[in-house]
Amino acid sequence: MSDESIAAPEVLPPPEKHVGTGGAVTGAVPWIDKSGAIGGVFKGIRSLFSGMKVTVGYLMRPSTVITQQYPENRETLKLPDRFRAQLAFNHDDNGYHKCTMCRICEEACPNVSIIITGREKPAVSKKEIDSFVWRLDSCTFCNTCVIVCPFGVLRFDGTFESSVYDRRLLAYTLNDYAGPVASVLEKIEDPEARKAAMEKRDPYGAHTIIEALAERQRAKKAATHAAYAAAKAARIAKKEAAKAAAEAPAAEPAAEAKDVG
Amino acid sequence: MSWQVKTMAERTGDLLPGSPWTAVLYVLLTILAVTAFVTLCGLVLIYAERKVSAHFQCRLGPMRVGWHGLLQTIADTIKLLLKEDIVPRDADALLHILAPVLSFAGMLLVMIALPMSPSIQVADMNIGVLYVTAVSGLGVLGILLGGWSSNNKWSLLGAMRAGAQIISYEVSATLALLVVVLFAGTLQLSGIVQSQETGWWIWRAHGCGIVAFSIFMIAGTAEINRTPFDLAEGESELTAGFHTEYSGLRFSFFFLSEFLNMFVLAAMASTLFLGGWMPLHVGHFTVFNGIMDLLPPGLWFTLKTSAVIFLIMWFRWTFPRLRVDQLMRLEWKILLPIGFVNLFVSAACVVTGFYFFAG
């Protein structure tokens, strides 16, 4: 590309003359209406008519109505593609997922709405997911987990009817099974062995995991407190012992002084 | 074909020599009929407003109560009637209740002068136009009192805005009315309707009629505080303006008179400019006029009024609200000069007989 083709005239208009000494602004200034008194009235009327044309267009075409008659059209309800209602796991046709338990989503989550637990005794791989817990009650639907997942495991889908009678139920286990990822499972020839490596997970059992986790954290905290208290008690005891030892020789003169007093 | 105008007041007069009690019964029945009309008209208008506004905004409006939400307004009315009537502690109790009543009374008093058909008109005064202009001014008193008595700064601001606005726009509206009065040569509403037997004033008075009609529509919309000019209640600025502190039945009176004022404006516009109950006539084309006469006058009035009401609703759901300074500029610098010039031009037209089917 030559320099001439990039040269200013086509791309950028030459700068307008600005206000000189006693001069006026040259060129059209969009925010100053120069159509005059009579012209302004006609211009205003024209603009009103163009606005009325737009709205009557909507009135005349019932197809423009975007309201969903929700409970009635529940069967045929169409949601936008990017509608974010609930986080979901992508399972393939065999029902296998690809979650390697890398915990990137858990790290990325801004408000700890994702809790991932690993299996205590992995069946095949080194690490296997036990439960992928998603807390609807604290989720802000920021979509970050979906973006950061390197394996495309997560998605937001349109199941928006998530009302429950107990708020503890607003936490879901997203994986259908606890076990290895799809690629590992597919290498296992024996279907029985495959089944043995997988363990069913209930989507609504997540609150037990959260409660267990909280209980474990409470216990850990209590243990830490107990250890700290024990250490403090030991320190105090040690100090007092040293003090007692230091004061022991000095105790006798004090007693003598008291006797004198 | 000449039209025999017989008002309800005249019928009462006819009954009076026979038996005064029949006349009293007739008056009571008339009052009942007007009240029922006002209520039903309010119900229909509110439903229509909601549906029209919904479709202007790609919505459906009420759909649940009754077929396509037909009974929604009745349900809302029952809800409003059952609501607690709250009066603020520091409010002026007497004025607080007087305000919606005055507002409603202003609307109701105009209602009796409207010629809806040759046989449906409560009273036909020889100063009908003057009466309507004067009595509709009572509504602004209700709004001012409502804002003042609420003891709330938003209400007061809204009321003052409404007062300034209505008083300003009354001038333009009256100038537009005078154009028709000049052409018709009478202030009597039924006389104005009958003067349009050879054509409606909006086109018979060529340019002047259209300009006067436009000015009347703009000024009238401002007078009834509807949306391009709804500064008196501007939700985004004054919560609800003059009726912020009103609830329950008192609020519904304000609400009803607001909607009925729209009807009154549309009825006045159609009476003065679109021939009222007079069918669409063109000069002395007997065959065409005969075909048009097949529809009864009451239906013509209803059709014309509905068309004007639709136009007002269309304005409301299209135009953005004006600022206070823009509002005043529009009235005093644009509408008023145009109105005066229009009045002089139409006076010249009347004097020279330069309009369609003159004489």
PDB file of C-alpha atoms in Angstrom, chain A residues 53-172:
ATOM      1  CA  LYS A  53     -44.642   6.085  12.140  1.00  0.00           C
ATOM      2  CA  VAL A  54     -42.252   3.926  14.143  1.00  0.00           C
ATOM      3  CA  THR A  55     -44.674   3.290  16.998  1.00  0.00           C
ATOM      4  CA  VAL A  56     -47.675   2.628  14.772  1.00  0.00           C
ATOM      5  CA  GLY A  57     -45.523   0.108  12.946  1.00  0.00           C
ATOM      6  CA  TYR A  58     -45.249  -1.856  16.169  1.00  0.00           C
ATOM      7  CA  LEU A  59     -48.980  -1.520  16.788  1.00  0.00           C
ATOM      8  CA  MET A  60     -49.884  -2.756  13.324  1.00  0.00           C
ATOM      9  CA  ARG A  61     -47.652  -5.824  13.395  1.00  0.00           C
ATOM     10  CA  PRO A  62     -48.566  -8.172  16.264  1.00  0.00           C
ATOM     11  CA  SER A  63     -45.548 -10.298  15.293  1.00  0.00           C
ATOM     12  CA  THR A  64     -43.318  -7.715  16.979  1.00  0.00           C
ATOM     13  CA  VAL A  65     -44.745  -8.619  20.391  1.00  0.00           C
ATOM     14  CA  ILE A  66     -41.942 -10.148  22.406  1.00  0.00           C
ATOM     15  CA  THR A  67     -43.859 -10.978  25.586  1.00  0.00           C
ATOM     16  CA  GLN A  68     -43.772 -14.667  26.505  1.00  0.00           C
ATOM     17  CA  GLN A  69     -47.026 -15.976  27.965  1.00  0.00           C
ATOM     18  CA  TYR A  70     -44.967 -18.108  30.281  1.00  0.00           C
ATOM     19  CA  PRO A  71     -47.037 -20.658  32.158  1.00  0.00           C
ATOM     20  CA  GLU A  72     -49.257 -21.198  29.101  1.00  0.00           C
ATOM     21  CA  ASN A  73     -46.482 -21.666  26.569  1.00  0.00           C
ATOM     22  CA  ARG A  74     -44.233 -23.664  28.852  1.00  0.00           C
ATOM     23  CA  GLU A  75     -43.920 -26.453  26.273  1.00  0.00           C
ATOM     24  CA  THR A  76     -42.936 -24.196  23.391  1.00  0.00           C
ATOM     25  CA  LEU A  77     -40.956 -21.612  25.353  1.00  0.00           C
ATOM     26  CA  LYS A  78     -37.922 -20.362  23.442  1.00  0.00           C
ATOM     27  CA  LEU A  79     -35.105 -18.822  25.428  1.00  0.00           C
ATOM     28  CA  PRO A  80     -32.226 -16.787  24.042  1.00  0.00           C
ATOM     29  CA  ASP A  81     -29.036 -18.751  23.353  1.00  0.00           C
ATOM     30  CA  ARG A  82     -27.001 -16.869  25.908  1.00  0.00           C
ATOM     31  CA  PHE A  83     -29.633 -17.088  28.646  1.00  0.00           C
ATOM     32  CA  ARG A  84     -27.902 -17.957  31.937  1.00  0.00           C
ATOM     33  CA  ALA A  85     -30.181 -19.803  34.281  1.00  0.00           C
ATOM     34  CA  GLN A  86     -28.346 -22.782  35.758  1.00  0.00           C
ATOM     35  CA  LEU A  87     -24.822 -24.082  35.477  1.00  0.00           C
ATOM     36  CA  ALA A  88     -24.700 -27.532  33.924  1.00  0.00           C
ATOM     37  CA  PHE A  89     -22.153 -30.219  33.085  1.00  0.00           C
ATOM     38  CA  ASN A  90     -21.587 -31.270  29.509  1.00  0.00           C
ATOM     39  CA  HIS A  91     -21.961 -35.038  29.381  1.00  0.00           C
ATOM     40  CA  ASP A  92     -21.327 -36.814  26.091  1.00  0.00           C
ATOM     41  CA  ASP A  93     -23.578 -39.446  24.488  1.00  0.00           C
ATOM     42  CA  ASN A  94     -22.232 -42.163  26.773  1.00  0.00           C
ATOM     43  CA  GLY A  95     -22.879 -39.992  29.790  1.00  0.00           C
ATOM     44  CA  TYR A  96     -19.151 -39.345  30.372  1.00  0.00           C
ATOM     45  CA  HIS A  97     -17.745 -35.959  31.258  1.00  0.00           C
ATOM     46  CA  LYS A  98     -14.312 -34.437  30.745  1.00  0.00           C
ATOM     47  CA  CYS A  99     -13.708 -32.852  34.137  1.00  0.00           C
ATOM     48  CA  THR A 100     -10.148 -33.545  35.212  1.00  0.00           C
ATOM     49  CA  MET A 101     -10.586 -31.787  38.521  1.00  0.00           C
ATOM     50  CA  CYS A 102      -8.048 -29.102  37.657  1.00  0.00           C
ATOM     51  CA  ARG A 103      -9.966 -26.685  39.906  1.00  0.00           C
ATOM     52  CA  ILE A 104      -9.422 -23.690  37.621  1.00  0.00           C
ATOM     53  CA  CYS A 105     -13.118 -22.862  37.793  1.00  0.00           C
ATOM     54  CA  GLU A 106     -13.067 -23.118  41.560  1.00  0.00           C
ATOM     55  CA  GLU A 107     -10.163 -20.664  41.662  1.00  0.00           C
ATOM     56  CA  ALA A 108     -11.830 -18.342  39.173  1.00  0.00           C
ATOM     57  CA  CYS A 109     -15.167 -18.205  40.937  1.00  0.00           C
ATOM     58  CA  PRO A 110     -15.397 -14.774  42.577  1.00  0.00           C
ATOM     59  CA  ASN A 111     -17.687 -15.842  45.412  1.00  0.00           C
ATOM     60  CA  VAL A 112     -16.872 -19.478  46.133  1.00  0.00           C
ATOM     61  CA  SER A 113     -19.957 -20.871  44.472  1.00  0.00           C
ATOM     62  CA  ILE A 114     -18.081 -23.870  43.136  1.00  0.00           C
ATOM     63  CA  ILE A 115     -16.813 -26.566  45.510  1.00  0.00           C
ATOM     64  CA  ILE A 116     -15.012 -29.559  44.057  1.00  0.00           C
ATOM     65  CA  THR A 117     -14.267 -32.660  46.055  1.00  0.00           C
ATOM     66  CA  GLY A 118     -12.009 -35.463  44.858  1.00  0.00           C
ATOM     67  CA  ARG A 119     -12.501 -39.157  45.459  1.00  0.00           C
ATOM     68  CA  GLU A 120     -10.666 -40.502  48.431  1.00  0.00           C
ATOM     69  CA  LYS A 121      -9.770 -43.667  46.544  1.00  0.00           C
ATOM     70  CA  PRO A 122      -9.542 -42.988  42.785  1.00  0.00           C
ATOM     71  CA  ALA A 123     -10.531 -46.064  40.768  1.00  0.00           C
ATOM     72  CA  VAL A 124      -8.314 -45.637  37.699  1.00  0.00           C
ATOM     73  CA  SER A 125      -6.600 -42.270  37.448  1.00  0.00           C
ATOM     74  CA  LYS A 126      -4.513 -40.398  39.951  1.00  0.00           C
ATOM     75  CA  LYS A 127      -7.240 -37.860  40.583  1.00  0.00           C
ATOM     76  CA  GLU A 128     -10.929 -38.397  40.086  1.00  0.00           C
ATOM     77  CA  ILE A 129     -13.808 -36.054  40.788  1.00  0.00           C
ATOM     78  CA  ASP A 130     -16.221 -37.004  43.509  1.00  0.00           C
ATOM     79  CA  SER A 131     -18.690 -34.112  43.494  1.00  0.00           C
ATOM     80  CA  PHE A 132     -18.803 -30.887  41.533  1.00  0.00           C
ATOM     81  CA  VAL A 133     -20.973 -28.738  43.777  1.00  0.00           C
ATOM     82  CA  TRP A 134     -22.445 -25.516  42.399  1.00  0.00           C
ATOM     83  CA  ARG A 135     -24.201 -23.145  44.774  1.00  0.00           C
ATOM     84  CA  LEU A 136     -27.056 -21.363  43.021  1.00  0.00           C
ATOM     85  CA  ASP A 137     -27.709 -19.327  46.173  1.00  0.00           C
ATOM     86  CA  SER A 138     -24.403 -17.469  45.951  1.00  0.00           C
ATOM     87  CA  CYS A 139     -23.775 -17.550  42.195  1.00  0.00           C
ATOM     88  CA  THR A 140     -23.764 -14.223  40.336  1.00  0.00           C
ATOM     89  CA  PHE A 141     -23.991 -15.862  36.895  1.00  0.00           C
ATOM     90  CA  CYS A 142     -20.826 -14.114  35.753  1.00  0.00           C
ATOM     91  CA  ASN A 143     -19.998 -16.978  33.369  1.00  0.00           C
ATOM     92  CA  THR A 144     -16.296 -16.891  34.329  1.00  0.00           C
ATOM     93  CA  CYS A 145     -16.229 -20.620  35.155  1.00  0.00           C
ATOM     94  CA  VAL A 146     -17.568 -21.468  31.715  1.00  0.00           C
ATOM     95  CA  ILE A 147     -14.952 -19.254  30.059  1.00  0.00           C
ATOM     96  CA  VAL A 148     -11.959 -20.548  31.992  1.00  0.00           C
ATOM     97  CA  CYS A 149     -12.711 -24.287  31.738  1.00  0.00           C
ATOM     98  CA  PRO A 150     -10.013 -25.704  29.432  1.00  0.00           C
ATOM     99  CA  PHE A 151     -12.086 -28.767  28.560  1.00  0.00           C
ATOM    100  CA  GLY A 152     -15.443 -27.142  27.890  1.00  0.00           C
ATOM    101  CA  VAL A 153     -17.123 -29.083  30.648  1.00  0.00           C
ATOM    102  CA  LEU A 154     -19.378 -26.331  31.912  1.00  0.00           C
ATOM    103  CA  ARG A 155     -22.225 -24.476  30.282  1.00  0.00           C
ATOM    104  CA  PHE A 156     -25.089 -22.253  31.349  1.00  0.00           C
ATOM    105  CA  ASP A 157     -28.433 -23.624  30.232  1.00  0.00           C
ATOM    106  CA  GLY A 158     -32.007 -22.362  30.281  1.00  0.00           C
ATOM    107  CA  THR A 159     -33.597 -24.416  33.055  1.00  0.00           C
ATOM    108  CA  PHE A 160     -34.743 -21.412  35.025  1.00  0.00           C
ATOM    109  CA  GLU A 161     -37.467 -22.992  37.146  1.00  0.00           C
ATOM    110  CA  SER A 162     -35.247 -23.480  40.167  1.00  0.00           C
ATOM    111  CA  SER A 163     -37.601 -22.697  43.033  1.00  0.00           C
ATOM    112  CA  VAL A 164     -37.346 -25.037  46.019  1.00  0.00           C
ATOM    113  CA  TYR A 165     -38.939 -25.149  49.449  1.00  0.00           C
ATOM    114  CA  ASP A 166     -35.657 -25.262  51.351  1.00  0.00           C
ATOM    115  CA  ARG A 167     -32.819 -22.936  50.549  1.00  0.00           C
ATOM    116  CA  ARG A 168     -30.304 -25.664  51.338  1.00  0.00           C
ATOM    117  CA  LEU A 169     -31.504 -27.331  48.169  1.00  0.00           C
ATOM    118  CA  LEU A 170     -30.153 -24.448  46.107  1.00  0.00           C
ATOM    119  CA  ALA A 171     -26.846 -26.310  45.780  1.00  0.00           C
ATOM    120  CA  TYR A 172     -26.496 -28.907  43.069  1.00  0.00           C
TER     121      TYR A 172
END
